[in-house]
Structures are given as structure tokens and as C-alpha cells.
Short mmCIF file of C-alpha atoms in Angstrom, two decimals:
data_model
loop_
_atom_site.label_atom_id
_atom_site.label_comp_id
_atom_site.label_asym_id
_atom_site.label_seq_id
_atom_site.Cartn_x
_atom_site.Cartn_y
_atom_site.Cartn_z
CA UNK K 1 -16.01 -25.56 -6.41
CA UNK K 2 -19.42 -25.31 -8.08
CA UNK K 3 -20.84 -22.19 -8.51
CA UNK K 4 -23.92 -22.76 -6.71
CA UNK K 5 -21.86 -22.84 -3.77
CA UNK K 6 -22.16 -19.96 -1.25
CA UNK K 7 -18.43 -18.62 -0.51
CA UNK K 8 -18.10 -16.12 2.40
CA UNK K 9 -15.16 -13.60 1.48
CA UNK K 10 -12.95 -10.99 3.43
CA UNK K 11 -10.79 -8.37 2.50
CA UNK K 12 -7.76 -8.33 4.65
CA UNK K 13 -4.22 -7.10 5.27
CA UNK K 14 -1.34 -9.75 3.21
CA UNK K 15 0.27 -11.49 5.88
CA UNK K 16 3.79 -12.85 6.00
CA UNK K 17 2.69 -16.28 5.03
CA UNK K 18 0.70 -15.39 2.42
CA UNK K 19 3.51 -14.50 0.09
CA UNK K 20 4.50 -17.44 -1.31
CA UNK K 21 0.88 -17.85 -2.30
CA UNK K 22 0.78 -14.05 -3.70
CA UNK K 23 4.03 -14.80 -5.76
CA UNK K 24 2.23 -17.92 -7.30
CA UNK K 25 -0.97 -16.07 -8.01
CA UNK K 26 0.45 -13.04 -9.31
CA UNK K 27 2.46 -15.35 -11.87
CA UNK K 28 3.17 -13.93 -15.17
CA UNK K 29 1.38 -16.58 -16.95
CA UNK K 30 -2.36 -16.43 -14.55
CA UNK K 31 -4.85 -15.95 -16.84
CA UNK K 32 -6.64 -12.50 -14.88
CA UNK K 33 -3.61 -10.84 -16.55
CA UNK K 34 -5.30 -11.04 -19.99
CA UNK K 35 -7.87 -8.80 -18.81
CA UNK K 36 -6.42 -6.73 -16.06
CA UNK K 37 -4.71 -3.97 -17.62
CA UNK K 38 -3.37 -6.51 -20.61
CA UNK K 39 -1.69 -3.16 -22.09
CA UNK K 40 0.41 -1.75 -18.95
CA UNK K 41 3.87 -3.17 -19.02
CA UNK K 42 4.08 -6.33 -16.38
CA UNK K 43 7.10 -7.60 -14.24
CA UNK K 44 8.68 -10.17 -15.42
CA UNK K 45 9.18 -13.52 -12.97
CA UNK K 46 12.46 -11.78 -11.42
CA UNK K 47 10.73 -8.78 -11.25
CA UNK K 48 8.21 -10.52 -9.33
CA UNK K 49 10.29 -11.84 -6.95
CA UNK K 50 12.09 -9.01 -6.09
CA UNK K 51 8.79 -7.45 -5.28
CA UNK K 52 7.92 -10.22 -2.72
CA UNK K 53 11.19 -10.03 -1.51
CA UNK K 54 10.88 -6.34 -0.64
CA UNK K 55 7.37 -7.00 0.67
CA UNK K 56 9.19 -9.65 3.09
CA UNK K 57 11.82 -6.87 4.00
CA UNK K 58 8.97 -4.97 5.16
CA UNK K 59 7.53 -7.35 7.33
CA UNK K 60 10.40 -8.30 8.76
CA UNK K 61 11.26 -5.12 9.84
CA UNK K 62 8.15 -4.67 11.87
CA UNK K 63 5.90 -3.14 9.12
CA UNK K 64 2.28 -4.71 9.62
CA UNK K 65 0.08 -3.28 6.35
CA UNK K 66 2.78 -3.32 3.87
CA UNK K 67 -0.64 -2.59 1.33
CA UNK K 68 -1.12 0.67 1.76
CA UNK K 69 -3.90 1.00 -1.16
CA UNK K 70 -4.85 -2.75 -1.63
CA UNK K 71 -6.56 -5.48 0.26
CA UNK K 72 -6.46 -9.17 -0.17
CA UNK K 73 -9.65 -10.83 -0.85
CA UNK K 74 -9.55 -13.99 0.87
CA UNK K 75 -12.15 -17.39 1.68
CA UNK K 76 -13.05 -16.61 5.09
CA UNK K 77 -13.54 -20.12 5.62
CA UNK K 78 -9.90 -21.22 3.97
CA UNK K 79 -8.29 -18.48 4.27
CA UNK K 80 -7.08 -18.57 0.55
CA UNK K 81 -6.23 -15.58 -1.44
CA UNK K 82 -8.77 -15.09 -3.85
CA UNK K 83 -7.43 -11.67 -5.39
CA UNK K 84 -7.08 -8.56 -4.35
CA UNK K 85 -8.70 -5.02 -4.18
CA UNK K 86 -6.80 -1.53 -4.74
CA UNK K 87 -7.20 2.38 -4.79
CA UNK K 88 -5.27 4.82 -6.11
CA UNK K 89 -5.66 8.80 -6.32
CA UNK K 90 -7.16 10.02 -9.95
CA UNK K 91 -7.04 13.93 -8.26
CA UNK K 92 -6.44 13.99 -4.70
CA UNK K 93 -7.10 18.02 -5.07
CA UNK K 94 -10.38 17.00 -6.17
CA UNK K 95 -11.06 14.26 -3.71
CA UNK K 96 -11.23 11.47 -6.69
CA UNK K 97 -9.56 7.92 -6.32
CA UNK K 98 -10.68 5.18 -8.86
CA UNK K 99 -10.34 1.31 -7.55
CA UNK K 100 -10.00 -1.63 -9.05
CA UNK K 101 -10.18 -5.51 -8.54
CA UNK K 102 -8.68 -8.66 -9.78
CA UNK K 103 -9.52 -12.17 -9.04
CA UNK K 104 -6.71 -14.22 -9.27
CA UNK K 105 -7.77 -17.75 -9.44
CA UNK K 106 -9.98 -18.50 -12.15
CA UNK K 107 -11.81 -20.80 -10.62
CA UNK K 108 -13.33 -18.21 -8.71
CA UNK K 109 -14.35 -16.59 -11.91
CA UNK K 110 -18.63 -16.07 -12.59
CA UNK K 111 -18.85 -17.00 -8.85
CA UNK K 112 -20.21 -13.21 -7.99
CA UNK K 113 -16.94 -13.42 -6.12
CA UNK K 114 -16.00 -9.95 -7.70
CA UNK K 115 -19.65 -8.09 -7.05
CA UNK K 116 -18.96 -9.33 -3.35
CA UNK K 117 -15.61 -8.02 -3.09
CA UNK K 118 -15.87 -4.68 -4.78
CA UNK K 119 -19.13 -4.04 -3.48
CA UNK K 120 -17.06 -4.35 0.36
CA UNK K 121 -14.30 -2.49 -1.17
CA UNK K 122 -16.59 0.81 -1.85
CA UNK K 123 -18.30 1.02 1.37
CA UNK K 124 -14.91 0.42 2.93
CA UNK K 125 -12.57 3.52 0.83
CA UNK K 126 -15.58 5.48 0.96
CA UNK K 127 -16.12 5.14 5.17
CA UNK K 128 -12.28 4.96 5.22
CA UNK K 129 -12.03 8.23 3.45
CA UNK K 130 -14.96 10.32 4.65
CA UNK K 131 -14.00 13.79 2.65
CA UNK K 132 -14.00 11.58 -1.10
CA UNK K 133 -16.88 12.90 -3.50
CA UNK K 134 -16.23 10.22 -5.93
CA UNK K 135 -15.13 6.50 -6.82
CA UNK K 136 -13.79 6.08 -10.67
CA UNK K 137 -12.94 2.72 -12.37
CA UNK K 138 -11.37 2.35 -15.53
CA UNK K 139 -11.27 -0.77 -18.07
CA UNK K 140 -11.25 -1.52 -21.54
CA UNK K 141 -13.82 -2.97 -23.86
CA UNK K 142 -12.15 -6.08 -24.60
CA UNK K 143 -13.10 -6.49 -20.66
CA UNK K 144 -16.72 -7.45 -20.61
CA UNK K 145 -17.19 -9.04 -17.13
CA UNK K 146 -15.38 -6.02 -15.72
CA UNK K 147 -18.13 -3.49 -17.39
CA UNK K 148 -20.49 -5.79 -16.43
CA UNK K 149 -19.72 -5.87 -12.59
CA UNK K 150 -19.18 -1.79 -12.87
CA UNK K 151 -22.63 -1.46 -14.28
CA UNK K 152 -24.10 -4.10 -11.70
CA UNK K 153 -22.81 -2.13 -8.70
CA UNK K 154 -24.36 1.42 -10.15
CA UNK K 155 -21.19 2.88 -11.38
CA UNK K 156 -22.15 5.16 -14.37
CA UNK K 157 -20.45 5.20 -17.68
CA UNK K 158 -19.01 8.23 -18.08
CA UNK K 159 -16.11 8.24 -20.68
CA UNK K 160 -15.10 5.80 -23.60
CA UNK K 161 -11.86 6.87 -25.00
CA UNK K 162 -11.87 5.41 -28.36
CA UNK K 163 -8.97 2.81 -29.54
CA UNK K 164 -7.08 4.04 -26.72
CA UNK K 165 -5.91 0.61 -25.62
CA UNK K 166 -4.15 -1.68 -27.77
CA UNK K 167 -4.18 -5.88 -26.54
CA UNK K 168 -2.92 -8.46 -29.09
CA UNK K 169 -2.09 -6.01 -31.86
CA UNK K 170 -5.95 -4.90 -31.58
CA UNK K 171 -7.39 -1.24 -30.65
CA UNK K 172 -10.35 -1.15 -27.65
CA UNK K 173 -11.45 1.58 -26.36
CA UNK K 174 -10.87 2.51 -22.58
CA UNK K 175 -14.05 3.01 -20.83
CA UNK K 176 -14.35 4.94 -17.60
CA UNK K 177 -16.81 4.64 -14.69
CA UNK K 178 -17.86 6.48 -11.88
CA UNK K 179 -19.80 6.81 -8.50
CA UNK K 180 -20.41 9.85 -6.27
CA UNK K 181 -20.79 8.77 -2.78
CA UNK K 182 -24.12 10.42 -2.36
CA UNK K 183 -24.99 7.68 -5.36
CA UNK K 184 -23.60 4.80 -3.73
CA UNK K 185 -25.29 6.03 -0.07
CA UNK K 186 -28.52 6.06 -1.72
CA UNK K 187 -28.06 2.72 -3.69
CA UNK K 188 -27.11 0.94 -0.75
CA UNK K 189 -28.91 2.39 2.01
#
């Protein structure tokens, strides 16, 4: 795909058939690990597995959103998983989650896929969640694009813990953004 091409996306629920697709995106070896928390610990290929296999469980017991904080982003014209979205609480007694975003296939990569998607994701936890004050997002400096995109979409810098990452035997620092919804209403009204 060229990236003058217009893609439509969605974010959507992972189906049942999608996980045979999820197991061989989320591969241990798929480049978007290098940048997507390249410091956390990662599951192995077993580990992996195991994962989709409980995901499966889940289905097959009746269980329709087995993503409780994450989305699939998906061609709305294939249907094929892109990458996926995610929240998670930073304070919940403070009403403060932080989200994040990975695009799985690089060929997707400098498409504005991730702008797109994000940009979706906000309005969505933010309408979802209608007591949240603010949106966070954390990366590292050895993430450009990912700075980039936060910077695009109006989050504000707001914290660079120094060397506090280590990727390939090499500090970065960890650099946190933010959005207050009041921002993001105004920004996108």
C-alpha cells in the first residue's frame, strides 16, 4: 500500500477469528516491539500462546469483549488488524488513565494510521468515561514518531524522567504527556 492511499480505520472489539491473526501480529520478533515499551519484560512465543488460548477460553464460554481496556484497530474496508488501542488507570482516585497505541504491521507505519486511531481512541475513553479530567501517555525518547503523534494531537509535555529507560544497553529518558478533557473539547470542537 502506498502512502498516498486513503485507508478508512475502525476500532473494534477482537473477535474469535481474529486470533490467529493477533497471535501472528503480536509475534515476538514484529518490529513495533522495538519501540513499544522495548524495556518492559515481553512473553515469550509460549507465553503468547497461552494468552490466545485463554482469550479463546473466554470466547468460548460466551464472553463477547474479552478487551476490557483495548480496542483493535482494524481496515474497515479489509477488515485486517492494524494494531490496537489501550487504557489503563494512572489514579483512578484522581480520575487519570493514560492510553496508548501500537501499530502492528509496519507497513502501516508513516501512513497517519496512528493520528487516526488515537485521535478516535480519545474522543471515545473520554465520552466513554464522562467523570475523567485527564488523558496521560507515556514513551521514551528513543521513540520519536510516538512524541511526534503525542505532540500532533495537543497532548502537552509534562514530565521527562531522565535515563529512566534503558533499550539496547542505552539510557533514554521516559517522557510523559498529557491532556485535560476541557483541552481536547476545545481542540476538537
Amino acid at each position: 500500500m502506498k502512502m498516498s492511499e486513503s485507508l478508512n480505520i475502525v476500532l473494534r472489539e477482537l473477535k474469535i477469528e481474529d486470533l490467529e491473526d493477533y497471535l501472528y501480529w503480536n509475534h515476538p520478533s514484529r518490529e513495533f516491539h522495538k519501540f513499544n515499551g522495548p524495556y518492559f519484560a515481553k512473553d515469550n512465543e509460549d507465553e503468547l500462546k497461552q494468552y490466545i488460548d485463554g482469550l479463546k477460553e473466554q470466547f468460548l464460554k460466551g464472553e463477547k469483549n474479552v478487551f476490557k481496556n483495548k480496542k483493535i484497530i482494524a481496515n474497515k474496508d479489509t477488515n485486517e488488524i492494524i494494531g490496537q488501542v489501550n487504557w489503563y488507570w494512572k489514579s483512578e482516585e484522581t480520575l487519570w488513565m493514560e492510553i496508548g497505541i501500537a501499530i502492528f504491521n509496519e507497513e502501516y507505519w508513516g501512513m497517519g494510521i496512528g493520528y487516526e486511531a488515537l485521535k478516535m481512541w480519545i474522543d471515545e475513553t473520554f465520552k466513554q468515561n464522562p467523570k475523567l479530567i485527564r488523558l496521560g501517555l507515556s514513551t521514551w525518547s528513543g521513540n520519536k514518531r510516538m512524541m511526534k503523534l503525542s505532540e500532533k494531537l495537543g497532548l502537552k509535555k509534562e514530565a521527562v524522567y531522565r535515563k529512566a529507560r534503558i533499550v539496547n544497553n542505552e539510557y533514554y529518558d521516559s517522557v510523559s504527556y498529557g491532556i485535560l478533557k476541557e483541552e481536547w473539547r476545545m481542540l476538537n470542537q
